[in-house]
Coordinates of C-alpha atoms in Angstrom, one line a residue:
M20 CA -19.5 -11.5 -15.7
L21 CA -21.1 -8.7 -17.8
A22 CA -21.9 -6.6 -14.7
F23 CA -18.2 -7.2 -13.5
A24 CA -16.9 -6.0 -16.9
V25 CA -19.1 -2.8 -16.9
R26 CA -17.9 -2.1 -13.3
R27 CA -14.1 -2.6 -14.6
L28 CA -15.1 -0.3 -17.4
L29 CA -16.7 2.5 -15.4
V30 CA -13.7 2.7 -13.3
S31 CA -11.5 3.1 -16.1
I32 CA -13.2 6.2 -17.4
P33 CA -11.9 8.6 -14.6
V34 CA -8.6 6.8 -14.7
F35 CA -8.2 7.8 -18.4
I36 CA -9.6 11.3 -17.8
L37 CA -6.7 11.9 -14.7
S38 CA -4.1 10.1 -16.9
T39 CA -4.6 12.4 -20.0
F40 CA -4.8 15.6 -17.6
L41 CA -1.4 14.4 -15.9
V42 CA 0.2 13.9 -19.3
F43 CA -1.1 17.1 -20.8
L44 CA 0.2 18.9 -17.6
L45 CA 3.7 17.2 -17.9
V46 CA 4.1 17.9 -21.4
T47 CA 2.8 21.5 -21.2
W48 CA 5.3 22.6 -18.2
G49 CA 8.0 20.4 -19.8
A50 CA 9.3 23.1 -22.5
D51 CA 8.0 25.8 -24.9
P52 CA 6.1 24.5 -28.0
L53 CA 7.4 27.3 -30.2
A54 CA 10.9 27.1 -29.0
Q55 CA 12.2 25.3 -32.2
L56 CA 10.1 27.8 -34.3
K57 CA 11.5 30.9 -32.8
A58 CA 15.1 29.4 -32.8
K59 CA 14.8 29.1 -36.5
N60 CA 17.3 31.3 -38.7
P61 CA 16.2 33.5 -40.3
P62 CA 13.6 34.0 -37.5
P63 CA 9.9 33.9 -38.4
S64 CA 7.6 36.9 -38.2
Q65 CA 5.8 37.7 -35.4
A66 CA 2.3 36.8 -37.3
V67 CA 3.6 33.4 -38.3
I68 CA 4.4 33.0 -34.2
D69 CA 0.9 34.5 -33.2
A70 CA -0.6 32.2 -36.0
M71 CA 0.9 29.0 -34.4
S72 CA -0.1 30.2 -31.0
N73 CA -3.6 30.4 -32.0
T74 CA -3.5 27.1 -33.4
L75 CA -1.9 25.4 -30.5
Y76 CA -4.4 27.4 -28.2
I77 CA -1.2 28.4 -26.3
N78 CA -2.7 32.1 -25.0
H79 CA -5.2 30.6 -23.2
S80 CA -5.4 29.4 -19.3
L81 CA -4.0 25.6 -18.8
L82 CA -7.5 24.3 -18.2
E83 CA -9.0 26.2 -21.5
R84 CA -6.0 24.4 -23.4
Y85 CA -6.5 20.9 -21.6
W86 CA -10.4 21.0 -22.4
H87 CA -9.7 22.2 -25.9
W88 CA -7.2 19.5 -26.5
F89 CA -9.2 16.8 -24.8
S90 CA -12.4 17.7 -26.7
Q91 CA -10.9 17.9 -30.1
L92 CA -9.6 14.5 -29.4
F93 CA -12.2 12.9 -27.8
F94 CA -15.3 14.2 -30.0
H95 CA -13.2 14.5 -32.9
G96 CA -10.6 12.1 -33.1
N97 CA -8.2 15.2 -33.8
W98 CA -4.9 14.7 -32.3
G99 CA -3.8 18.5 -33.5
P100 CA -1.1 19.3 -36.2
S101 CA 2.6 18.8 -35.8
V102 CA 4.3 22.0 -34.3
Q103 CA 7.4 21.3 -36.6
S104 CA 5.8 20.3 -40.3
G105 CA 2.2 21.5 -39.8
T106 CA 0.8 17.8 -40.8
D107 CA -1.7 15.6 -39.2
I108 CA -0.4 13.9 -35.9
G109 CA -3.0 11.2 -36.3
Q110 CA -1.9 10.2 -39.8
L111 CA 1.4 9.5 -38.4
L112 CA 0.2 7.9 -35.2
R113 CA -1.7 5.4 -36.8
T114 CA 1.4 4.5 -39.1
S115 CA 3.7 4.3 -36.1
L116 CA 1.2 2.5 -33.9
T117 CA 0.5 -0.3 -36.7
L118 CA 4.0 -1.2 -36.4
T119 CA 4.5 -1.0 -32.9
A120 CA 1.4 -3.1 -32.3
R121 CA 2.6 -6.1 -34.2
L122 CA 5.8 -6.1 -32.7
V123 CA 4.6 -5.8 -28.9
I124 CA 1.6 -7.9 -29.2
L125 CA 3.8 -10.8 -30.8
A126 CA 6.4 -10.5 -28.2
M127 CA 4.0 -10.1 -25.2
I128 CA 2.4 -13.7 -26.8
L129 CA 5.6 -15.4 -26.8
A130 CA 7.0 -14.0 -23.6
V131 CA 3.8 -15.2 -21.7
I132 CA 3.9 -18.8 -23.5
L133 CA 7.6 -19.0 -22.8
A134 CA 7.2 -18.0 -19.1
I135 CA 4.2 -20.2 -18.5
I136 CA 6.0 -23.3 -19.7
A137 CA 9.4 -22.6 -17.9
G138 CA 7.6 -21.6 -14.7
V139 CA 5.7 -24.5 -14.5
I140 CA 8.3 -27.2 -15.4
S141 CA 10.6 -25.1 -13.1
A142 CA 8.3 -25.4 -10.1
T143 CA 7.0 -29.1 -10.4
R144 CA 10.7 -30.2 -11.0
Q145 CA 12.2 -27.8 -8.2
Y146 CA 15.9 -27.7 -7.1
S147 CA 16.7 -30.3 -10.0
K148 CA 18.9 -29.8 -13.0
T149 CA 16.3 -28.7 -15.3
D150 CA 15.3 -26.0 -12.6
Y151 CA 18.7 -24.8 -12.2
S152 CA 19.0 -24.3 -16.0
I153 CA 15.9 -22.4 -16.4
T154 CA 16.8 -20.2 -13.5
L155 CA 20.3 -19.6 -15.0
I156 CA 18.8 -18.9 -18.5
G157 CA 16.1 -16.5 -16.7
F158 CA 18.5 -14.5 -15.0
L159 CA 20.7 -14.1 -17.9
F160 CA 18.3 -12.4 -19.8
L161 CA 17.3 -10.5 -16.8
S162 CA 20.6 -8.8 -16.4
L163 CA 20.7 -8.1 -20.2
P164 CA 20.2 -4.4 -21.0
V165 CA 17.7 -4.2 -23.9
F166 CA 19.6 -2.2 -25.8
W167 CA 23.2 -4.3 -25.6
F168 CA 20.9 -7.6 -26.4
A169 CA 19.7 -6.1 -29.3
I170 CA 23.0 -4.7 -31.0
L171 CA 24.5 -8.1 -29.8
L172 CA 21.9 -10.2 -31.5
K173 CA 22.0 -8.1 -34.5
Q174 CA 25.7 -8.3 -34.8
L175 CA 25.3 -12.1 -34.6
V176 CA 22.9 -12.2 -37.2
V177 CA 24.6 -10.1 -39.7
N178 CA 27.8 -12.2 -39.2
M179 CA 25.6 -15.4 -39.6
N180 CA 24.1 -13.9 -42.7
N181 CA 27.4 -12.9 -44.4
S182 CA 28.8 -16.4 -43.5
L183 CA 26.0 -18.5 -45.0
N184 CA 25.1 -16.0 -47.6
W185 CA 21.4 -16.4 -46.3
Y186 CA 19.3 -13.1 -45.4
W187 CA 15.9 -14.3 -44.5
I188 CA 16.2 -12.9 -41.2
S189 CA 16.6 -9.0 -41.6
T190 CA 18.5 -6.7 -39.4
Y191 CA 17.0 -3.3 -40.6
G192 CA 13.7 -1.9 -41.1
A193 CA 10.1 -3.4 -40.7
N194 CA 9.9 -4.4 -44.4
T195 CA 11.2 -4.2 -47.9
P196 CA 9.4 -1.5 -50.0
G197 CA 7.7 -2.9 -53.3
L198 CA 7.0 -6.6 -52.3
T199 CA 3.3 -8.2 -52.6
G200 CA 1.5 -11.1 -51.6
W201 CA 3.3 -14.0 -49.9
S202 CA 6.8 -12.3 -50.6
A203 CA 5.6 -9.4 -48.7
F204 CA 4.1 -11.6 -45.8
S205 CA 7.9 -13.7 -45.4
D206 CA 9.6 -10.5 -45.9
A207 CA 7.7 -8.7 -43.0
A208 CA 7.9 -12.0 -40.7
G209 CA 11.8 -12.0 -41.5
H210 CA 12.0 -8.3 -40.3
L211 CA 9.7 -9.3 -37.2
V212 CA 12.1 -12.3 -36.0
L213 CA 14.9 -10.4 -34.3
P214 CA 13.0 -7.2 -32.4
T215 CA 10.3 -9.8 -31.3
I216 CA 13.3 -12.1 -29.7
V217 CA 14.6 -9.0 -28.0
L218 CA 11.3 -7.6 -26.5
A219 CA 10.2 -11.1 -25.6
M220 CA 13.0 -12.4 -23.8
S221 CA 13.5 -9.5 -21.6
S222 CA 10.1 -9.6 -20.3
Y223 CA 10.2 -13.6 -20.1
A224 CA 13.1 -13.6 -17.9
S225 CA 11.0 -12.1 -14.8
W226 CA 7.5 -13.5 -15.7
S227 CA 9.0 -16.9 -15.4
R228 CA 10.2 -16.3 -12.0
F229 CA 6.9 -14.9 -11.2
Q230 CA 4.9 -17.9 -12.5
R231 CA 7.6 -20.6 -10.8
A232 CA 6.8 -18.9 -7.3
S233 CA 3.2 -18.8 -8.0
M234 CA 3.0 -22.3 -9.0
L235 CA 5.2 -23.4 -6.2
D236 CA 3.0 -21.8 -3.7
V237 CA -0.3 -23.2 -5.6
L238 CA 1.4 -26.7 -5.3
G239 CA 1.6 -26.5 -1.4
S240 CA -2.0 -25.6 -1.2
D241 CA -4.5 -27.7 0.4
Y242 CA -7.0 -27.8 -2.2
M243 CA -4.3 -29.2 -4.5
R244 CA -3.8 -32.4 -1.8
L245 CA -7.4 -32.8 -1.6
A246 CA -8.1 -33.0 -5.3
R247 CA -5.1 -35.5 -5.6
A248 CA -6.7 -37.4 -2.8
K249 CA -10.1 -37.5 -4.5
G250 CA -8.3 -39.7 -7.3
L251 CA -8.0 -36.7 -10.1
S252 CA -5.1 -37.3 -12.2
R253 CA -1.9 -35.3 -11.8
R254 CA -2.2 -33.8 -15.3
R255 CA -5.8 -32.6 -14.4
V256 CA -5.0 -31.2 -11.1
M257 CA -2.1 -29.5 -12.4
V258 CA -3.9 -27.6 -15.3
R259 CA -7.6 -27.5 -14.4
H260 CA -6.7 -26.6 -10.7
G261 CA -3.2 -25.4 -10.2
L262 CA -2.3 -23.6 -13.2
R263 CA -5.5 -21.6 -13.4
T264 CA -4.9 -20.3 -10.2
A265 CA -1.3 -19.6 -10.7
L266 CA -1.8 -17.3 -13.5
I267 CA -3.3 -14.5 -11.5
P268 CA -0.2 -13.2 -10.3
L269 CA 1.3 -13.4 -13.6
T270 CA -1.7 -11.5 -15.4
T271 CA -1.2 -8.7 -12.8
Q272 CA 2.6 -8.5 -13.6
V273 CA 2.1 -8.6 -17.3
A274 CA -0.6 -5.7 -17.0
L275 CA 2.0 -3.9 -14.7
D276 CA 4.7 -4.3 -17.2
T277 CA 3.1 -2.9 -20.3
A278 CA 4.7 0.5 -19.8
A279 CA 8.1 -1.1 -19.3
I280 CA 7.6 -3.1 -22.8
L281 CA 6.5 0.2 -24.7
G282 CA 10.3 1.6 -23.0
G283 CA 11.8 -1.4 -24.4
A284 CA 10.1 -1.2 -27.7
V285 CA 11.6 2.4 -28.1
L286 CA 15.1 1.1 -27.4
T287 CA 14.5 -2.0 -29.8
E288 CA 12.8 0.1 -32.6
S289 CA 16.1 2.5 -32.3
V290 CA 18.4 -0.6 -32.9
F291 CA 16.6 -2.2 -35.5
G292 CA 15.7 0.8 -37.7
W293 CA 11.6 0.3 -37.0
Q294 CA 9.8 3.8 -38.0
G295 CA 7.0 2.9 -35.1
M296 CA 6.1 4.7 -32.0
G297 CA 9.5 4.4 -30.5
T298 CA 11.1 6.4 -33.3
M299 CA 8.3 8.8 -33.4
L300 CA 9.0 9.5 -29.9
V301 CA 12.4 10.1 -30.4
N302 CA 12.2 12.3 -33.3
A303 CA 9.5 14.0 -31.5
I304 CA 11.4 15.0 -28.4
N305 CA 14.7 16.1 -30.9
A306 CA 12.4 18.4 -32.7
G307 CA 10.4 19.8 -29.9
D308 CA 7.0 18.5 -31.4
F309 CA 4.7 19.3 -28.7
N310 CA 1.5 17.5 -30.3
A311 CA 3.6 14.7 -31.0
V312 CA 5.2 13.8 -27.7
L313 CA 1.7 14.4 -26.3
A314 CA 0.1 12.0 -28.5
W315 CA 2.4 9.2 -27.9
L316 CA 2.4 9.7 -24.0
T317 CA -1.5 9.8 -24.5
V318 CA -1.7 6.3 -26.2
A319 CA 0.8 4.9 -23.9
A320 CA -1.5 5.9 -20.9
I321 CA -4.5 4.2 -23.0
I322 CA -2.7 0.9 -23.7
V323 CA -1.7 0.8 -20.0
I324 CA -5.2 1.2 -18.9
L325 CA -6.4 -1.1 -21.5
F326 CA -4.2 -3.8 -20.5
N327 CA -5.1 -3.1 -16.9
L328 CA -8.7 -3.6 -17.6
I329 CA -8.1 -6.8 -19.4
A330 CA -6.1 -8.1 -16.4
D331 CA -9.3 -7.2 -14.3
L332 CA -11.6 -9.6 -16.7
L333 CA -9.3 -12.2 -16.9
Y334 CA -9.2 -12.1 -13.0
G335 CA -12.8 -12.9 -13.4
V336 CA -12.2 -15.7 -15.7
L337 CA -9.6 -17.4 -13.7
D338 CA -11.1 -17.1 -10.4
P339 CA -15.2 -16.7 -10.2
R340 CA -14.8 -15.6 -6.7
I341 CA -13.5 -12.1 -7.9
R342 CA -16.0 -11.4 -10.1
N343 CA -19.0 -12.5 -7.4
A344 CA -17.0 -10.3 -4.9

């Protein structure tokens, strides 16, 4: 298993380098990083523009600029300064990533658990009322746009809070400043409820369908019938032999959907007023902040590569034939 993990890790390194180069290329060709600075009124002096150009390494070739940025990031952990404010992008990134990470991770865990449960129940009770009900719920959430579902759920809870005079579930922001201890924890949990539900249900809808289809395929396989013929209990056959194999396609889909979940987080954070990665990206694009957009896209690429690496490792855990291949 260790040799398998090392092989997958070595494959991820060139993928990471190539992805950072493509991200740098797209952002560099996308816009002039000094456009906002030059458009100020009164306009800055040429000395200020030249100083910022030197800071951003703009007067060099594309490959030199990329190597300068990549070496600063990889060897020194330096994301560069904000084009607009001059502040360190790394500090802003750490704060934003902390908020988004707890939202995305919790939503993914909830979505995976619900998808597995719903998929297995739906497959084992195929064409029953339970199967049709789970399918209806899945297609309902699959058809709802993330931003519309977020606004609808937010308004519903606002009306409920006003009617019941109960404000434990918060509808704006990631926390309430000034709280400590248990109060801070419960307050943060209350702020997590709505955005987590929005992100989780949008992913659960498609994942439950994948799990159902995969489980149906496994239930009809020869080795499942052989296991039952040997006298193993239905529960053991389902969990130990069926579910383990049926999780492989779902693992692939979860890894592939990581980018879509990050995109959903941008919309969700905008609706619920979270100052996370989504808000950081929107503000950076509006301000034309070259380094901030570059940092966001690089982190997103790293997260996608990381989740695909985890998926590859889980393949080896779920099916030993893969790691021995």
